[in-house]
């Protein structure tokens, strides 16, 4: 499925800044809804792990930790990923735990073996179309997996920022040996070439996005007819 587990739940982070109990309750609620198929793990700062455990009150959750764990993780919390700033080697974690390492724009997009590139598309700095195209070209050329976070609230490019469907289509364009920049810059659906079968090819490399709202991007996808 094209958008399976594509939207990592970053409700705790700006601009959403949801309180812990509300963010956890909403994440758990979604597990009982058909939209659960689109949701990835719950992202939580390592410093807030104790508060998360208290809010869960024994309920199970898949967790992506922002930072490295400083103590044991209880059995009802499944640590599936950690997100760390620029590192030179993979931290000593079980093999099943994905390690995302964030890199700045304009530098090297090569990451240590056993880790996955993470790039930030919003917040204090929004990358240009050319910067994003260069990163995509690098990832496709080197078969390097990546995730993106911040600023990707909508499926299509707009004055508010990049569109995550544009990015998926741009990855496919690069896989086909084409320049991804025009696809990233397009705001017209017909210029992007939206097709779920084609877009699904991007998921080999483009793993997920972090978003403080999962409902908002899903509404965009429904409007475009890409999900039911």
GROMACS .gro file of C-alpha atoms in nm:
model
  228
    1UNK     CA    1   0.000   0.000   0.000
    2UNK     CA    2   0.142   0.333  -0.112
    3UNK     CA    3   0.097   0.525   0.213
    4UNK     CA    4   0.125   0.241   0.468
    5UNK     CA    5   0.292   0.360   0.791
    6UNK     CA    6   0.402   0.673   0.606
    7UNK     CA    7   0.303   0.935   0.866
    8UNK     CA    8   0.511   0.923   1.185
    9UNK     CA    9   0.316   1.077   1.472
   10UNK     CA   10   0.500   1.393   1.582
   11UNK     CA   11   0.206   1.546   1.770
   12UNK     CA   12   0.431   1.649   2.061
   13UNK     CA   13   0.649   1.867   1.837
   14UNK     CA   14   0.598   2.215   1.685
   15UNK     CA   15   0.379   2.353   1.550
   16UNK     CA   16   0.130   2.114   1.711
   17UNK     CA   17   0.288   2.098   2.058
   18UNK     CA   18   0.013   1.870   2.189
   19UNK     CA   19   0.023   1.787   2.560
   20UNK     CA   20   0.146   1.433   2.628
   21UNK     CA   21  -0.184   1.288   2.751
   22UNK     CA   22  -0.378   1.428   2.455
   23UNK     CA   23  -0.118   1.315   2.200
   24UNK     CA   24  -0.110   0.963   2.344
   25UNK     CA   25  -0.490   0.940   2.363
   26UNK     CA   26  -0.524   1.046   1.999
   27UNK     CA   27  -0.255   0.800   1.886
   28UNK     CA   28  -0.423   0.514   2.073
   29UNK     CA   29  -0.765   0.617   1.940
   30UNK     CA   30  -0.637   0.602   1.583
   31UNK     CA   31  -0.530   0.241   1.636
   32UNK     CA   32  -0.899   0.150   1.645
   33UNK     CA   33  -0.973   0.332   1.320
   34UNK     CA   34  -0.915   0.224   0.960
   35UNK     CA   35  -0.666   0.511   0.926
   36UNK     CA   36  -0.426   0.320   1.152
   37UNK     CA   37  -0.272   0.167   0.839
   38UNK     CA   38  -0.126   0.506   0.746
   39UNK     CA   39   0.024   0.590   1.085
   40UNK     CA   40   0.381   0.518   1.181
   41UNK     CA   41   0.530   0.514   1.532
   42UNK     CA   42   0.474   0.774   1.801
   43UNK     CA   43   0.772   1.009   1.823
   44UNK     CA   44   0.877   1.121   2.171
   45UNK     CA   45   1.180   1.309   2.306
   46UNK     CA   46   1.402   1.080   2.512
   47UNK     CA   47   1.374   1.321   2.806
   48UNK     CA   48   0.995   1.274   2.806
   49UNK     CA   49   0.996   0.893   2.813
   50UNK     CA   50   0.885   0.880   3.177
   51UNK     CA   51   0.590   1.109   3.103
   52UNK     CA   52   0.498   0.895   2.802
   53UNK     CA   53   0.497   0.577   3.011
   54UNK     CA   54   0.274   0.744   3.269
   55UNK     CA   55   0.032   0.865   3.000
   56UNK     CA   56   0.014   0.519   2.842
   57UNK     CA   57  -0.096   0.360   3.170
   58UNK     CA   58   0.008   0.016   3.047
   59UNK     CA   59  -0.122   0.052   2.690
   60UNK     CA   60   0.102  -0.073   2.411
   61UNK     CA   61   0.272   0.159   2.164
   62UNK     CA   62   0.536   0.157   1.892
   63UNK     CA   63   0.789   0.427   1.974
   64UNK     CA   64   1.042   0.632   1.783
   65UNK     CA   65   1.262   0.806   2.038
   66UNK     CA   66   1.412   1.148   1.964
   67UNK     CA   67   1.751   1.086   2.121
   68UNK     CA   68   1.897   0.776   2.280
   69UNK     CA   69   1.725   0.593   2.565
   70UNK     CA   70   1.887   0.659   2.901
   71UNK     CA   71   1.719   0.370   3.080
   72UNK     CA   72   1.511   0.058   3.024
   73UNK     CA   73   1.203   0.069   2.803
   74UNK     CA   74   0.906  -0.124   2.949
   75UNK     CA   75   0.772  -0.431   2.769
   76UNK     CA   76   0.451  -0.262   2.653
   77UNK     CA   77   0.657   0.000   2.467
   78UNK     CA   78   0.815  -0.133   2.148
   79UNK     CA   79   1.117   0.077   2.052
   80UNK     CA   80   1.124   0.065   1.672
   81UNK     CA   81   1.348   0.366   1.597
   82UNK     CA   82   1.567   0.638   1.739
   83UNK     CA   83   1.632   0.976   1.580
   84UNK     CA   84   1.967   1.136   1.655
   85UNK     CA   85   2.165   1.434   1.534
   86UNK     CA   86   2.463   1.391   1.308
   87UNK     CA   87   2.654   1.080   1.425
   88UNK     CA   88   2.968   0.910   1.295
   89UNK     CA   89   2.862   0.553   1.370
   90UNK     CA   90   2.550   0.356   1.453
   91UNK     CA   91   2.470   0.358   1.826
   92UNK     CA   92   2.481   0.026   2.010
   93UNK     CA   93   2.117  -0.074   1.970
   94UNK     CA   94   1.940  -0.395   1.864
   95UNK     CA   95   1.940  -0.454   1.490
   96UNK     CA   96   1.562  -0.420   1.466
   97UNK     CA   97   1.578  -0.059   1.589
   98UNK     CA   98   1.606   0.182   1.296
   99UNK     CA   99   1.851   0.469   1.349
  100UNK     CA  100   1.776   0.797   1.173
  101UNK     CA  101   2.056   1.051   1.165
  102UNK     CA  102   1.971   1.411   1.081
  103UNK     CA  103   2.194   1.602   0.842
  104UNK     CA  104   2.194   1.972   0.750
  105UNK     CA  105   2.111   2.094   0.402
  106UNK     CA  106   2.398   2.159   0.167
  107UNK     CA  107   2.640   1.922   0.339
  108UNK     CA  108   2.706   1.554   0.292
  109UNK     CA  109   2.399   1.334   0.273
  110UNK     CA  110   2.603   1.019   0.327
  111UNK     CA  111   2.529   0.860   0.665
  112UNK     CA  112   2.711   0.589   0.863
  113UNK     CA  113   2.643   0.224   0.776
  114UNK     CA  114   2.332   0.093   0.945
  115UNK     CA  115   2.168   0.435   0.973
  116UNK     CA  116   1.906   0.620   0.770
  117UNK     CA  117   1.919   0.981   0.652
  118UNK     CA  118   1.679   1.232   0.805
  119UNK     CA  119   1.626   1.580   0.661
  120UNK     CA  120   1.416   1.870   0.784
  121UNK     CA  121   1.189   2.049   0.533
  122UNK     CA  122   1.046   2.321   0.754
  123UNK     CA  123   1.090   2.518   1.072
  124UNK     CA  124   1.375   2.767   1.088
  125UNK     CA  125   1.489   2.679   0.736
  126UNK     CA  126   1.298   2.557   0.432
  127UNK     CA  127   1.517   2.398   0.164
  128UNK     CA  128   1.491   2.525  -0.190
  129UNK     CA  129   1.362   2.307  -0.472
  130UNK     CA  130   1.719   2.263  -0.596
  131UNK     CA  131   1.848   2.161  -0.253
  132UNK     CA  132   1.575   1.904  -0.212
  133UNK     CA  133   1.629   1.780  -0.567
  134UNK     CA  134   2.003   1.736  -0.500
  135UNK     CA  135   1.930   1.533  -0.186
  136UNK     CA  136   1.681   1.311  -0.371
  137UNK     CA  137   1.926   1.257  -0.656
  138UNK     CA  138   2.194   1.157  -0.406
  139UNK     CA  139   1.964   0.912  -0.229
  140UNK     CA  140   1.850   0.751  -0.553
  141UNK     CA  141   2.203   0.727  -0.690
  142UNK     CA  142   2.333   0.567  -0.370
  143UNK     CA  143   2.015   0.371  -0.290
  144UNK     CA  144   2.007   0.548   0.044
  145UNK     CA  145   1.687   0.539   0.247
  146UNK     CA  146   1.559   0.859   0.406
  147UNK     CA  147   1.279   1.022   0.601
  148UNK     CA  148   1.170   1.385   0.607
  149UNK     CA  149   1.019   1.593   0.882
  150UNK     CA  150   0.872   1.940   0.943
  151UNK     CA  151   0.686   2.155   0.696
  152UNK     CA  152   0.518   1.875   0.501
  153UNK     CA  153   0.159   1.939   0.601
  154UNK     CA  154   0.012   1.908   0.253
  155UNK     CA  155   0.025   1.662  -0.032
  156UNK     CA  156   0.100   1.920  -0.301
  157UNK     CA  157   0.342   2.210  -0.311
  158UNK     CA  158   0.196   2.545  -0.210
  159UNK     CA  159   0.303   2.879  -0.068
  160UNK     CA  160   0.324   2.700   0.268
  161UNK     CA  161   0.600   2.465   0.158
  162UNK     CA  162   0.689   2.145  -0.022
  163UNK     CA  163   0.431   1.875  -0.092
  164UNK     CA  164   0.498   1.519   0.019
  165UNK     CA  165   0.329   1.376  -0.292
  166UNK     CA  166   0.553   1.599  -0.505
  167UNK     CA  167   0.850   1.450  -0.322
  168UNK     CA  168   0.731   1.094  -0.380
  169UNK     CA  169   0.683   1.167  -0.749
  170UNK     CA  170   1.024   1.338  -0.762
  171UNK     CA  171   1.189   1.025  -0.621
  172UNK     CA  172   1.025   0.820  -0.897
  173UNK     CA  173   1.142   1.074  -1.156
  174UNK     CA  174   1.499   1.041  -1.028
  175UNK     CA  175   1.466   0.661  -1.034
  176UNK     CA  176   1.373   0.697  -1.401
  177UNK     CA  177   1.682   0.908  -1.467
  178UNK     CA  178   1.495   1.239  -1.487
  179UNK     CA  179   1.552   1.570  -1.310
  180UNK     CA  180   1.335   1.571  -0.995
  181UNK     CA  181   1.332   1.952  -0.963
  182UNK     CA  182   1.041   2.028  -1.200
  183UNK     CA  183   0.820   1.778  -1.018
  184UNK     CA  184   0.909   1.932  -0.682
  185UNK     CA  185   0.826   2.280  -0.812
  186UNK     CA  186   0.489   2.188  -0.965
  187UNK     CA  187   0.164   2.276  -0.792
  188UNK     CA  188  -0.057   2.144  -1.074
  189UNK     CA  189  -0.167   1.783  -1.033
  190UNK     CA  190  -0.136   1.716  -1.406
  191UNK     CA  191   0.229   1.827  -1.403
  192UNK     CA  192   0.318   1.587  -1.124
  193UNK     CA  193   0.179   1.267  -1.272
  194UNK     CA  194   0.000   1.127  -0.968
  195UNK     CA  195  -0.053   0.754  -0.984
  196UNK     CA  196  -0.049   0.538  -0.673
  197UNK     CA  197   0.130   0.250  -0.845
  198UNK     CA  198   0.409   0.485  -0.954
  199UNK     CA  199   0.421   0.666  -0.622
  200UNK     CA  200   0.458   0.337  -0.437
  201UNK     CA  201   0.797   0.288  -0.603
  202UNK     CA  202   0.931   0.581  -0.401
  203UNK     CA  203   0.874   0.395  -0.074
  204UNK     CA  204   1.177   0.174  -0.132
  205UNK     CA  205   1.381   0.482  -0.033
  206UNK     CA  206   1.137   0.743   0.101
  207UNK     CA  207   1.031   0.575   0.424
  208UNK     CA  208   0.815   0.829   0.604
  209UNK     CA  209   0.749   1.184   0.710
  210UNK     CA  210   0.716   1.323   1.060
  211UNK     CA  211   0.397   1.525   1.101
  212UNK     CA  212   0.228   1.685   1.400
  213UNK     CA  213  -0.109   1.617   1.236
  214UNK     CA  214  -0.194   1.292   1.061
  215UNK     CA  215  -0.553   1.391   0.984
  216UNK     CA  216  -0.448   1.693   0.776
  217UNK     CA  217  -0.234   1.509   0.517
  218UNK     CA  218  -0.489   1.225   0.502
  219UNK     CA  219  -0.759   1.480   0.416
  220UNK     CA  220  -0.542   1.603   0.128
  221UNK     CA  221  -0.494   1.249  -0.001
  222UNK     CA  222  -0.868   1.185   0.011
  223UNK     CA  223  -0.933   1.508  -0.176
  224UNK     CA  224  -0.693   1.392  -0.448
  225UNK     CA  225  -0.856   1.049  -0.462
  226UNK     CA  226  -0.535   0.873  -0.359
  227UNK     CA  227  -0.693   0.701  -0.058
  228UNK     CA  228  -1.054   0.621   0.023
   0.00000   0.00000   0.00000
